[in-house]
mmCIF file with all atom_site columns, C-alpha atoms in Angstrom:
data_model
loop_
_atom_site.group_PDB
_atom_site.id
_atom_site.type_symbol
_atom_site.label_atom_id
_atom_site.label_alt_id
_atom_site.label_comp_id
_atom_site.label_asym_id
_atom_site.label_entity_id
_atom_site.label_seq_id
_atom_site.pdbx_PDB_ins_code
_atom_site.Cartn_x
_atom_site.Cartn_y
_atom_site.Cartn_z
_atom_site.occupancy
_atom_site.B_iso_or_equiv
_atom_site.pdbx_formal_charge
_atom_site.auth_seq_id
_atom_site.auth_comp_id
_atom_site.auth_asym_id
_atom_site.auth_atom_id
_atom_site.pdbx_PDB_model_num
ATOM 1   C CA . ALA A 1 1   ? 29.377 -35.438 -44.892 1.00 98.00 ? 1   ALA A CA 1
ATOM 2   C CA . VAL A 1 2   ? 27.023 -32.528 -44.269 1.00 98.00 ? 2   VAL A CA 1
ATOM 3   C CA . LYS A 1 3   ? 29.711 -30.036 -45.273 1.00 97.00 ? 3   LYS A CA 1
ATOM 4   C CA . LEU A 1 4   ? 30.196 -32.035 -48.493 1.00 97.00 ? 4   LEU A CA 1
ATOM 5   C CA . GLY A 1 5   ? 26.530 -31.470 -49.327 1.00 98.00 ? 5   GLY A CA 1
ATOM 6   C CA . TYR A 1 6   ? 24.649 -34.505 -48.048 1.00 98.00 ? 6   TYR A CA 1
ATOM 7   C CA . ARG A 1 7   ? 21.336 -33.783 -46.326 1.00 98.00 ? 7   ARG A CA 1
ATOM 8   C CA . HIS A 1 8   ? 19.757 -37.232 -45.838 1.00 98.00 ? 8   HIS A CA 1
ATOM 9   C CA . LEU A 1 9   ? 22.200 -39.513 -44.044 1.00 98.00 ? 9   LEU A CA 1
ATOM 10  C CA . GLY A 1 10  ? 22.052 -42.948 -42.475 1.00 98.00 ? 10  GLY A CA 1
ATOM 11  C CA . PHE A 1 11  ? 23.900 -44.935 -39.823 1.00 98.00 ? 11  PHE A CA 1
ATOM 12  C CA . LEU A 1 12  ? 23.862 -48.723 -40.059 1.00 98.00 ? 12  LEU A CA 1
ATOM 13  C CA . GLY A 1 13  ? 25.598 -50.286 -37.079 1.00 98.00 ? 13  GLY A CA 1
ATOM 14  C CA . GLY A 1 14  ? 26.376 -53.930 -36.522 1.00 97.00 ? 14  GLY A CA 1
ATOM 15  C CA . GLN A 1 15  ? 25.224 -54.586 -32.963 1.00 97.00 ? 15  GLN A CA 1
ATOM 16  C CA . ALA A 1 16  ? 24.429 -52.022 -30.259 1.00 96.00 ? 16  ALA A CA 1
ATOM 17  C CA . VAL A 1 17  ? 27.700 -52.537 -28.379 1.00 96.00 ? 17  VAL A CA 1
ATOM 18  C CA . PRO A 1 18  ? 29.694 -49.586 -26.981 1.00 95.00 ? 18  PRO A CA 1
ATOM 19  C CA . GLY A 1 19  ? 32.318 -49.519 -29.759 1.00 93.00 ? 19  GLY A CA 1
ATOM 20  C CA . VAL A 1 20  ? 29.678 -49.330 -32.480 1.00 97.00 ? 20  VAL A CA 1
ATOM 21  C CA . MET A 1 21  ? 27.477 -46.945 -30.517 1.00 97.00 ? 21  MET A CA 1
ATOM 22  C CA . ARG A 1 22  ? 30.364 -44.488 -30.107 1.00 95.00 ? 22  ARG A CA 1
ATOM 23  C CA . TYR A 1 23  ? 30.826 -44.445 -33.865 1.00 96.00 ? 23  TYR A CA 1
ATOM 24  C CA . GLY A 1 24  ? 27.091 -43.866 -34.315 1.00 98.00 ? 24  GLY A CA 1
ATOM 25  C CA . TYR A 1 25  ? 26.652 -41.255 -31.613 1.00 98.00 ? 25  TYR A CA 1
ATOM 26  C CA . GLY A 1 26  ? 29.756 -39.398 -32.778 1.00 97.00 ? 26  GLY A CA 1
ATOM 27  C CA . TYR A 1 27  ? 28.393 -39.415 -36.330 1.00 98.00 ? 27  TYR A CA 1
ATOM 28  C CA . VAL A 1 28  ? 25.087 -37.990 -35.105 1.00 98.00 ? 28  VAL A CA 1
ATOM 29  C CA . GLN A 1 29  ? 26.881 -35.289 -33.113 1.00 98.00 ? 29  GLN A CA 1
ATOM 30  C CA . GLY A 1 30  ? 28.989 -34.337 -36.125 1.00 98.00 ? 30  GLY A CA 1
ATOM 31  C CA . ILE A 1 31  ? 25.989 -34.148 -38.451 1.00 98.00 ? 31  ILE A CA 1
ATOM 32  C CA . ASN A 1 32  ? 24.099 -31.976 -35.993 1.00 98.00 ? 32  ASN A CA 1
ATOM 33  C CA . ALA A 1 33  ? 27.059 -29.665 -35.323 1.00 97.00 ? 33  ALA A CA 1
ATOM 34  C CA . ALA A 1 34  ? 27.647 -29.099 -39.041 1.00 98.00 ? 34  ALA A CA 1
ATOM 35  C CA . ALA A 1 35  ? 23.938 -28.507 -39.694 1.00 98.00 ? 35  ALA A CA 1
ATOM 36  C CA . GLU A 1 36  ? 23.706 -25.993 -36.848 1.00 98.00 ? 36  GLU A CA 1
ATOM 37  C CA . GLU A 1 37  ? 26.853 -24.199 -38.031 1.00 97.00 ? 37  GLU A CA 1
ATOM 38  C CA . MET A 1 38  ? 25.410 -23.974 -41.544 1.00 98.00 ? 38  MET A CA 1
ATOM 39  C CA . GLY A 1 39  ? 21.910 -23.028 -40.354 1.00 98.00 ? 39  GLY A CA 1
ATOM 40  C CA . ILE A 1 40  ? 20.254 -25.966 -42.158 1.00 98.00 ? 40  ILE A CA 1
ATOM 41  C CA . THR A 1 41  ? 18.943 -28.145 -39.312 1.00 98.00 ? 41  THR A CA 1
ATOM 42  C CA . ASP A 1 42  ? 15.469 -28.193 -40.864 1.00 98.00 ? 42  ASP A CA 1
ATOM 43  C CA . ASP A 1 43  ? 16.911 -29.698 -44.047 1.00 98.00 ? 43  ASP A CA 1
ATOM 44  C CA . VAL A 1 44  ? 18.937 -32.537 -42.512 1.00 98.00 ? 44  VAL A CA 1
ATOM 45  C CA . THR A 1 45  ? 17.602 -36.014 -41.677 1.00 98.00 ? 45  THR A CA 1
ATOM 46  C CA . ILE A 1 46  ? 19.345 -39.023 -40.122 1.00 98.00 ? 46  ILE A CA 1
ATOM 47  C CA . GLU A 1 47  ? 18.159 -42.636 -40.405 1.00 98.00 ? 47  GLU A CA 1
ATOM 48  C CA . TYR A 1 48  ? 19.604 -44.732 -37.564 1.00 98.00 ? 48  TYR A CA 1
ATOM 49  C CA . ALA A 1 49  ? 19.494 -48.505 -37.064 1.00 98.00 ? 49  ALA A CA 1
ATOM 50  C CA . TYR A 1 50  ? 21.515 -51.544 -36.035 1.00 98.00 ? 50  TYR A CA 1
ATOM 51  C CA . GLY A 1 51  ? 21.603 -54.685 -38.119 1.00 97.00 ? 51  GLY A CA 1
ATOM 52  C CA . GLY A 1 52  ? 21.843 -56.966 -35.091 1.00 97.00 ? 52  GLY A CA 1
ATOM 53  C CA . GLN A 1 53  ? 24.867 -58.736 -36.586 1.00 97.00 ? 53  GLN A CA 1
ATOM 54  C CA . PHE A 1 54  ? 28.264 -58.032 -38.128 1.00 97.00 ? 54  PHE A CA 1
ATOM 55  C CA . TYR A 1 55  ? 27.577 -59.308 -41.640 1.00 97.00 ? 55  TYR A CA 1
ATOM 56  C CA . GLY A 1 56  ? 25.149 -58.497 -44.411 1.00 97.00 ? 56  GLY A CA 1
ATOM 57  C CA . SER A 1 57  ? 21.917 -60.354 -45.117 1.00 97.00 ? 57  SER A CA 1
ATOM 58  C CA . THR A 1 58  ? 18.899 -60.174 -47.393 1.00 97.00 ? 58  THR A CA 1
ATOM 59  C CA . GLU A 1 59  ? 16.830 -58.582 -44.624 1.00 97.00 ? 59  GLU A CA 1
ATOM 60  C CA . ILE A 1 60  ? 19.389 -55.834 -43.997 1.00 98.00 ? 60  ILE A CA 1
ATOM 61  C CA . THR A 1 61  ? 19.851 -55.224 -47.722 1.00 98.00 ? 61  THR A CA 1
ATOM 62  C CA . ALA A 1 62  ? 16.074 -54.849 -48.040 1.00 98.00 ? 62  ALA A CA 1
ATOM 63  C CA . ALA A 1 63  ? 16.076 -52.274 -45.249 1.00 98.00 ? 63  ALA A CA 1
ATOM 64  C CA . MET A 1 64  ? 18.870 -50.371 -46.988 1.00 98.00 ? 64  MET A CA 1
ATOM 65  C CA . ASP A 1 65  ? 16.916 -50.540 -50.257 1.00 98.00 ? 65  ASP A CA 1
ATOM 66  C CA . THR A 1 66  ? 14.103 -48.749 -48.439 1.00 98.00 ? 66  THR A CA 1
ATOM 67  C CA . TRP A 1 67  ? 16.452 -46.104 -47.031 1.00 98.00 ? 67  TRP A CA 1
ATOM 68  C CA . TYR A 1 68  ? 18.020 -45.312 -50.390 1.00 98.00 ? 68  TYR A CA 1
ATOM 69  C CA . SER A 1 69  ? 14.711 -45.384 -52.265 1.00 97.00 ? 69  SER A CA 1
ATOM 70  C CA . ASN A 1 70  ? 13.304 -42.930 -49.709 1.00 97.00 ? 70  ASN A CA 1
ATOM 71  C CA . GLY A 1 71  ? 16.051 -40.420 -50.363 1.00 98.00 ? 71  GLY A CA 1
ATOM 72  C CA . THR A 1 72  ? 18.965 -41.424 -48.123 1.00 98.00 ? 72  THR A CA 1
ATOM 73  C CA . GLN A 1 73  ? 22.103 -40.269 -49.900 1.00 98.00 ? 73  GLN A CA 1
ATOM 74  C CA . VAL A 1 74  ? 24.918 -41.741 -47.833 1.00 98.00 ? 74  VAL A CA 1
ATOM 75  C CA . VAL A 1 75  ? 25.105 -44.475 -45.157 1.00 98.00 ? 75  VAL A CA 1
ATOM 76  C CA . PHE A 1 76  ? 27.866 -44.877 -42.586 1.00 98.00 ? 76  PHE A CA 1
ATOM 77  C CA . ALA A 1 77  ? 28.090 -48.675 -42.435 1.00 98.00 ? 77  ALA A CA 1
ATOM 78  C CA . CYS A 1 78  ? 29.782 -49.589 -39.183 1.00 97.00 ? 78  CYS A CA 1
ATOM 79  C CA . GLY A 1 79  ? 30.020 -53.236 -38.232 1.00 94.00 ? 79  GLY A CA 1
ATOM 80  C CA . GLY A 1 80  ? 32.389 -55.628 -39.961 1.00 94.00 ? 80  GLY A CA 1
ATOM 81  C CA . GLY A 1 81  ? 30.877 -57.145 -43.094 1.00 96.00 ? 81  GLY A CA 1
ATOM 82  C CA . ILE A 1 82  ? 27.521 -55.435 -42.670 1.00 98.00 ? 82  ILE A CA 1
ATOM 83  C CA . PHE A 1 83  ? 28.688 -52.838 -45.197 1.00 98.00 ? 83  PHE A CA 1
ATOM 84  C CA . THR A 1 84  ? 27.932 -55.361 -47.958 1.00 98.00 ? 84  THR A CA 1
ATOM 85  C CA . SER A 1 85  ? 24.198 -54.866 -47.498 1.00 98.00 ? 85  SER A CA 1
ATOM 86  C CA . ALA A 1 86  ? 24.523 -51.088 -47.644 1.00 98.00 ? 86  ALA A CA 1
ATOM 87  C CA . ALA A 1 87  ? 26.789 -51.299 -50.694 1.00 98.00 ? 87  ALA A CA 1
ATOM 88  C CA . GLU A 1 88  ? 24.460 -53.679 -52.539 1.00 98.00 ? 88  GLU A CA 1
ATOM 89  C CA . ALA A 1 89  ? 21.562 -51.293 -51.982 1.00 98.00 ? 89  ALA A CA 1
ATOM 90  C CA . ALA A 1 90  ? 23.595 -48.196 -52.830 1.00 98.00 ? 90  ALA A CA 1
ATOM 91  C CA . ALA A 1 91  ? 24.782 -49.713 -56.105 1.00 98.00 ? 91  ALA A CA 1
ATOM 92  C CA . LYS A 1 92  ? 21.193 -49.919 -57.375 1.00 98.00 ? 92  LYS A CA 1
ATOM 93  C CA . VAL A 1 93  ? 20.573 -46.174 -57.092 1.00 98.00 ? 93  VAL A CA 1
ATOM 94  C CA . GLY A 1 94  ? 24.012 -44.556 -57.185 1.00 97.00 ? 94  GLY A CA 1
ATOM 95  C CA . GLY A 1 95  ? 24.074 -44.085 -53.405 1.00 98.00 ? 95  GLY A CA 1
ATOM 96  C CA . LYS A 1 96  ? 27.132 -43.427 -51.266 1.00 98.00 ? 96  LYS A CA 1
ATOM 97  C CA . ILE A 1 97  ? 28.840 -45.207 -48.349 1.00 98.00 ? 97  ILE A CA 1
ATOM 98  C CA . ILE A 1 98  ? 31.124 -44.141 -45.500 1.00 98.00 ? 98  ILE A CA 1
ATOM 99  C CA . GLY A 1 99  ? 33.493 -46.934 -44.528 1.00 98.00 ? 99  GLY A CA 1
ATOM 100 C CA . VAL A 1 100 ? 34.823 -47.836 -41.086 1.00 97.00 ? 100 VAL A CA 1
ATOM 101 C CA . ASP A 1 101 ? 37.949 -49.045 -39.254 1.00 95.00 ? 101 ASP A CA 1
ATOM 102 C CA . SER A 1 102 ? 40.304 -48.787 -42.253 1.00 95.00 ? 102 SER A CA 1
ATOM 103 C CA . ASP A 1 103 ? 40.291 -47.070 -45.647 1.00 97.00 ? 103 ASP A CA 1
ATOM 104 C CA . GLN A 1 104 ? 37.570 -49.204 -47.231 1.00 97.00 ? 104 GLN A CA 1
ATOM 105 C CA . SER A 1 105 ? 37.407 -47.325 -50.524 1.00 98.00 ? 105 SER A CA 1
ATOM 106 C CA . LYS A 1 106 ? 38.869 -50.121 -52.654 1.00 97.00 ? 106 LYS A CA 1
ATOM 107 C CA . THR A 1 107 ? 36.567 -52.738 -51.154 1.00 98.00 ? 107 THR A CA 1
ATOM 108 C CA . ILE A 1 108 ? 33.395 -50.639 -51.248 1.00 98.00 ? 108 ILE A CA 1
ATOM 109 C CA . ASP A 1 109 ? 34.095 -49.089 -54.654 1.00 98.00 ? 109 ASP A CA 1
ATOM 110 C CA . ALA A 1 110 ? 34.085 -52.601 -56.114 1.00 98.00 ? 110 ALA A CA 1
ATOM 111 C CA . TYR A 1 111 ? 30.292 -52.270 -55.827 1.00 98.00 ? 111 TYR A CA 1
ATOM 112 C CA . GLY A 1 112 ? 30.304 -48.976 -57.731 1.00 98.00 ? 112 GLY A CA 1
ATOM 113 C CA . LYS A 1 113 ? 32.993 -46.558 -58.815 1.00 97.00 ? 113 LYS A CA 1
ATOM 114 C CA . GLY A 1 114 ? 33.259 -43.565 -56.492 1.00 97.00 ? 114 GLY A CA 1
ATOM 115 C CA . MET A 1 115 ? 30.796 -45.015 -53.970 1.00 98.00 ? 115 MET A CA 1
ATOM 116 C CA . THR A 1 116 ? 32.973 -44.343 -50.907 1.00 98.00 ? 116 THR A CA 1
ATOM 117 C CA . VAL A 1 117 ? 32.796 -40.795 -49.527 1.00 98.00 ? 117 VAL A CA 1
ATOM 118 C CA . THR A 1 118 ? 35.382 -41.440 -46.802 1.00 98.00 ? 118 THR A CA 1
ATOM 119 C CA . SER A 1 119 ? 36.205 -43.916 -44.041 1.00 98.00 ? 119 SER A CA 1
ATOM 120 C CA . ALA A 1 120 ? 36.327 -43.420 -40.264 1.00 97.00 ? 120 ALA A CA 1
ATOM 121 C CA . MET A 1 121 ? 39.648 -45.097 -39.613 1.00 96.00 ? 121 MET A CA 1
ATOM 122 C CA . LYS A 1 122 ? 41.363 -46.605 -36.630 1.00 94.00 ? 122 LYS A CA 1
ATOM 123 C CA . SER A 1 123 ? 45.015 -46.113 -37.493 1.00 92.00 ? 123 SER A CA 1
ATOM 124 C CA . LEU A 1 124 ? 46.640 -49.484 -37.003 1.00 91.00 ? 124 LEU A CA 1
ATOM 125 C CA . THR A 1 125 ? 49.852 -48.053 -38.477 1.00 91.00 ? 125 THR A CA 1
ATOM 126 C CA . ALA A 1 126 ? 50.098 -45.402 -35.757 1.00 94.00 ? 126 ALA A CA 1
ATOM 127 C CA . THR A 1 127 ? 49.337 -47.993 -33.080 1.00 93.00 ? 127 THR A CA 1
ATOM 128 C CA . VAL A 1 128 ? 51.961 -50.486 -34.263 1.00 94.00 ? 128 VAL A CA 1
ATOM 129 C CA . ASN A 1 129 ? 54.591 -47.755 -34.726 1.00 94.00 ? 129 ASN A CA 1
ATOM 130 C CA . ALA A 1 130 ? 53.912 -46.343 -31.247 1.00 93.00 ? 130 ALA A CA 1
ATOM 131 C CA . MET A 1 131 ? 54.190 -49.740 -29.586 1.00 94.00 ? 131 MET A CA 1
ATOM 132 C CA . LEU A 1 132 ? 57.367 -50.638 -31.491 1.00 96.00 ? 132 LEU A CA 1
ATOM 133 C CA . ASN A 1 133 ? 58.892 -47.304 -30.476 1.00 95.00 ? 133 ASN A CA 1
ATOM 134 C CA . SER A 1 134 ? 57.866 -48.072 -26.909 1.00 95.00 ? 134 SER A CA 1
ATOM 135 C CA . ILE A 1 135 ? 59.660 -51.418 -27.004 1.00 95.00 ? 135 ILE A CA 1
ATOM 136 C CA . ILE A 1 136 ? 62.762 -50.482 -29.004 1.00 96.00 ? 136 ILE A CA 1
ATOM 137 C CA . PHE A 1 137 ? 63.507 -46.824 -28.285 1.00 95.00 ? 137 PHE A CA 1
ATOM 138 C CA . ASP A 1 138 ? 61.507 -45.281 -25.441 1.00 93.00 ? 138 ASP A CA 1
ATOM 139 C CA . GLY A 1 139 ? 61.762 -48.002 -22.811 1.00 92.00 ? 139 GLY A CA 1
ATOM 140 C CA . THR A 1 140 ? 58.108 -47.429 -21.905 1.00 95.00 ? 140 THR A CA 1
ATOM 141 C CA . TRP A 1 141 ? 56.729 -50.850 -22.832 1.00 95.00 ? 141 TRP A CA 1
ATOM 142 C CA . LYS A 1 142 ? 55.992 -51.679 -19.188 1.00 95.00 ? 142 LYS A CA 1
ATOM 143 C CA . GLU A 1 143 ? 53.500 -48.785 -19.130 1.00 94.00 ? 143 GLU A CA 1
ATOM 144 C CA . HIS A 1 144 ? 51.374 -50.570 -21.745 1.00 94.00 ? 144 HIS A CA 1
ATOM 145 C CA . VAL A 1 145 ? 51.655 -54.221 -20.766 1.00 94.00 ? 145 VAL A CA 1
ATOM 146 C CA . GLY A 1 146 ? 48.408 -55.772 -19.569 1.00 94.00 ? 146 GLY A CA 1
ATOM 147 C CA . LYS A 1 147 ? 46.366 -52.613 -20.095 1.00 93.00 ? 147 LYS A CA 1
ATOM 148 C CA . VAL A 1 148 ? 43.403 -51.669 -22.251 1.00 92.00 ? 148 VAL A CA 1
ATOM 149 C CA . GLU A 1 149 ? 43.983 -48.204 -23.667 1.00 92.00 ? 149 GLU A CA 1
ATOM 150 C CA . ASN A 1 150 ? 41.665 -45.825 -25.491 1.00 88.00 ? 150 ASN A CA 1
ATOM 151 C CA . LEU A 1 151 ? 43.700 -44.210 -28.254 1.00 92.00 ? 151 LEU A CA 1
ATOM 152 C CA . GLY A 1 152 ? 42.586 -41.051 -30.057 1.00 94.00 ? 152 GLY A CA 1
ATOM 153 C CA . LEU A 1 153 ? 44.107 -37.758 -31.150 1.00 96.00 ? 153 LEU A CA 1
ATOM 154 C CA . VAL A 1 154 ? 47.666 -37.154 -29.996 1.00 95.00 ? 154 VAL A CA 1
ATOM 155 C CA . SER A 1 155 ? 48.670 -34.430 -32.465 1.00 96.00 ? 155 SER A CA 1
ATOM 156 C CA . LYS A 1 156 ? 46.951 -31.468 -34.052 1.00 96.00 ? 156 LYS A CA 1
ATOM 157 C CA . ASP A 1 157 ? 49.677 -31.039 -36.659 1.00 95.00 ? 157 ASP A CA 1
ATOM 158 C CA . ASP A 1 158 ? 50.824 -34.503 -37.768 1.00 95.00 ? 158 ASP A CA 1
ATOM 159 C CA . MET A 1 159 ? 47.826 -36.588 -38.836 1.00 95.00 ? 159 MET A CA 1
ATOM 160 C CA . SER A 1 160 ? 49.991 -39.710 -39.211 1.00 92.00 ? 160 SER A CA 1
ATOM 161 C CA . LEU A 1 161 ? 50.508 -39.872 -35.438 1.00 94.00 ? 161 LEU A CA 1
ATOM 162 C CA . ASN A 1 162 ? 46.802 -39.944 -34.588 1.00 97.00 ? 162 ASN A CA 1
ATOM 163 C CA . TYR A 1 163 ? 45.055 -43.195 -33.789 1.00 97.00 ? 163 TYR A CA 1
ATOM 164 C CA . VAL A 1 164 ? 41.828 -42.107 -35.532 1.00 96.00 ? 164 VAL A CA 1
ATOM 165 C CA . GLY A 1 165 ? 41.225 -40.083 -38.666 1.00 96.00 ? 165 GLY A CA 1
ATOM 166 C CA . LEU A 1 166 ? 40.108 -39.863 -42.273 1.00 97.00 ? 166 LEU A CA 1
ATOM 167 C CA . PRO A 1 167 ? 42.091 -41.065 -45.307 1.00 97.00 ? 167 PRO A CA 1
ATOM 168 C CA . GLU A 1 168 ? 43.283 -37.866 -46.943 1.00 97.00 ? 168 GLU A CA 1
ATOM 169 C CA . ASP A 1 169 ? 44.069 -39.452 -50.317 1.00 97.00 ? 169 ASP A CA 1
ATOM 170 C CA . THR A 1 170 ? 40.689 -41.106 -50.927 1.00 98.00 ? 170 THR A CA 1
ATOM 171 C CA . THR A 1 171 ? 38.152 -38.875 -49.146 1.00 98.00 ? 171 THR A CA 1
ATOM 172 C CA . GLN A 1 172 ? 35.944 -37.059 -51.656 1.00 98.00 ? 172 GLN A CA 1
ATOM 173 C CA . TRP A 1 173 ? 36.830 -33.512 -50.601 1.00 98.00 ? 173 TRP A CA 1
ATOM 174 C CA . ASN A 1 174 ? 35.216 -30.550 -52.369 1.00 97.00 ? 174 ASN A CA 1
ATOM 175 C CA . GLU A 1 175 ? 35.296 -26.763 -52.144 1.00 97.00 ? 175 GLU A CA 1
ATOM 176 C CA . ASN A 1 176 ? 32.891 -26.816 -49.184 1.00 96.00 ? 176 ASN A CA 1
ATOM 177 C CA . PHE A 1 177 ? 35.081 -29.118 -47.097 1.00 98.00 ? 177 PHE A CA 1
ATOM 178 C CA . THR A 1 178 ? 38.735 -29.432 -48.042 1.00 98.00 ? 178 THR A CA 1
ATOM 179 C CA . VAL A 1 179 ? 41.595 -31.409 -46.538 1.00 98.00 ? 179 VAL A CA 1
ATOM 180 C CA . GLU A 1 180 ? 42.696 -28.151 -44.907 1.00 98.00 ? 180 GLU A CA 1
ATOM 181 C CA . ASP A 1 181 ? 39.236 -27.813 -43.325 1.00 98.00 ? 181 ASP A CA 1
ATOM 182 C CA . TYR A 1 182 ? 39.570 -31.364 -42.028 1.00 98.00 ? 182 TYR A CA 1
ATOM 183 C CA . ARG A 1 183 ? 42.963 -30.687 -40.492 1.00 98.00 ? 183 ARG A CA 1
ATOM 184 C CA . LYS A 1 184 ? 41.597 -27.542 -38.818 1.00 97.00 ? 184 LYS A CA 1
ATOM 185 C CA . LEU A 1 185 ? 38.723 -29.568 -37.382 1.00 97.00 ? 185 LEU A CA 1
ATOM 186 C CA . VAL A 1 186 ? 41.178 -32.120 -35.987 1.00 98.00 ? 186 VAL A CA 1
ATOM 187 C CA . ALA A 1 187 ? 43.153 -29.281 -34.374 1.00 98.00 ? 187 ALA A CA 1
ATOM 188 C CA . ASP A 1 188 ? 39.977 -27.799 -32.887 1.00 97.00 ? 188 ASP A CA 1
ATOM 189 C CA . ILE A 1 189 ? 38.989 -31.167 -31.400 1.00 97.00 ? 189 ILE A CA 1
ATOM 190 C CA . TYR A 1 190 ? 42.510 -31.633 -30.035 1.00 97.00 ? 190 TYR A CA 1
ATOM 191 C CA . ASP A 1 191 ? 42.450 -28.144 -28.477 1.00 97.00 ? 191 ASP A CA 1
ATOM 192 C CA . GLY A 1 192 ? 38.986 -28.693 -26.989 1.00 96.00 ? 192 GLY A CA 1
ATOM 193 C CA . LYS A 1 193 ? 37.289 -26.051 -29.120 1.00 96.00 ? 193 LYS A CA 1
ATOM 194 C CA . VAL A 1 194 ? 35.071 -28.770 -30.572 1.00 95.00 ? 194 VAL A CA 1
ATOM 195 C CA . LYS A 1 195 ? 33.863 -31.343 -28.054 1.00 95.00 ? 195 LYS A CA 1
ATOM 196 C CA . VAL A 1 196 ? 32.665 -34.877 -28.773 1.00 95.00 ? 196 VAL A CA 1
ATOM 197 C CA . ASP A 1 197 ? 30.663 -36.667 -26.070 1.00 95.00 ? 197 ASP A CA 1
ATOM 198 C CA . ASN A 1 198 ? 32.039 -40.199 -25.622 1.00 93.00 ? 198 ASN A CA 1
ATOM 199 C CA . SER A 1 199 ? 29.034 -41.410 -23.607 1.00 95.00 ? 199 SER A CA 1
ATOM 200 C CA . THR A 1 200 ? 26.815 -44.273 -24.779 1.00 96.00 ? 200 THR A CA 1
ATOM 201 C CA . ASP A 1 201 ? 24.170 -43.780 -22.101 1.00 96.00 ? 201 ASP A CA 1
ATOM 202 C CA . LYS A 1 202 ? 21.662 -42.232 -24.494 1.00 96.00 ? 202 LYS A CA 1
ATOM 203 C CA . MET A 1 203 ? 21.333 -40.897 -28.023 1.00 97.00 ? 203 MET A CA 1
ATOM 204 C CA . PRO A 1 204 ? 22.677 -37.335 -28.291 1.00 97.00 ? 204 PRO A CA 1
ATOM 205 C CA . GLU A 1 205 ? 20.075 -34.587 -28.402 1.00 97.00 ? 205 GLU A CA 1
ATOM 206 C CA . VAL A 1 206 ? 19.957 -33.004 -31.832 1.00 98.00 ? 206 VAL A CA 1
ATOM 207 C CA . SER A 1 207 ? 18.209 -30.247 -33.764 1.00 98.00 ? 207 SER A CA 1
ATOM 208 C CA . VAL A 1 208 ? 18.091 -32.203 -37.033 1.00 98.00 ? 208 VAL A CA 1
ATOM 209 C CA . THR A 1 209 ? 15.462 -34.873 -37.753 1.00 98.00 ? 209 THR A CA 1
ATOM 210 C CA . LEU A 1 210 ? 16.509 -38.248 -36.333 1.00 98.00 ? 210 LEU A CA 1
ATOM 211 C CA . ASN A 1 211 ? 14.620 -41.431 -37.199 1.00 98.00 ? 211 ASN A CA 1
ATOM 212 C CA . GLU A 1 212 ? 15.261 -44.490 -35.023 1.00 96.00 ? 212 GLU A CA 1
ATOM 213 C CA . ARG A 1 213 ? 12.021 -46.291 -35.853 1.00 90.00 ? 213 ARG A CA 1
ATOM 214 C CA . GLN A 1 214 ? 13.727 -49.415 -37.204 1.00 89.00 ? 214 GLN A CA 1
ATOM 215 C CA . GLY A 1 215 ? 15.767 -49.985 -34.050 1.00 93.00 ? 215 GLY A CA 1
ATOM 216 C CA . THR A 1 216 ? 17.463 -53.318 -34.732 1.00 95.00 ? 216 THR A CA 1
ATOM 217 C CA . ILE A 1 217 ? 16.659 -54.771 -38.152 1.00 96.00 ? 217 ILE A CA 1
ATOM 218 C CA . LYS A 1 218 ? 17.254 -58.421 -37.196 1.00 88.00 ? 218 LYS A CA 1
#
C-alpha cells in the first residue's frame, strides 16, 4: 500500500485474537519496512483499532468516518463483516479498502467502484488441492489427520501453490509497485531476505507514526 502511494493508512480488526493480530502486526511491519526503504517514515501514519466484534455497526462506522475525514486514505478491514463499516465510511469520501481472507473486490466495490486496493488472501484453493493430492495421489493424508497446521508460503515461483497471497488480477498495481515487484517480494520472504515477525506478544516497533488511541471501539 505504501509503495502504491498511500501515506495515511488504517487497520480495523475484528477482535484482538491472535489470527487478527497477526494480520494487523504484519500490516504494520510491512508499512514500516516500505517507508524505511523509501526514506519517508516521517510522512507515513497508521491508525490502529479493533472493533470488538466481527460485524459492522453504527459506532464502528462513525469511528471510520472520523478516520477518513481526518485524512486516512486506505483501511485494511480484517474481521468478517466488519468491513461493511469501513466501506460505508469510505464510500462517502472516495476512500479505499484492503480486503481480507479472500478476494473481496466484488463485495467491497459494490460500495464504490474501484474501492478495493487489494485483499490479503488465505488461499482456500491451494489448501483444498493440497489435501486432495494428499488423499488421492501422495498417500500422505495420515500426516495431516487430527493436526492444526499453519500454512504459508511454499513456493517462490508458483503463486498458485501458496496458502497466502494477493489477487494478481484485481490488485490495483501501478508503476511504483507492479505484479513483478510483488512476486519478487514473495520470493524474498520465502528465501528469508525479508523477515516477518509472527509474534503477537506486543505491537512491532516502528519508525512511522502509529496511533492506537482508540484501542477497541466497542
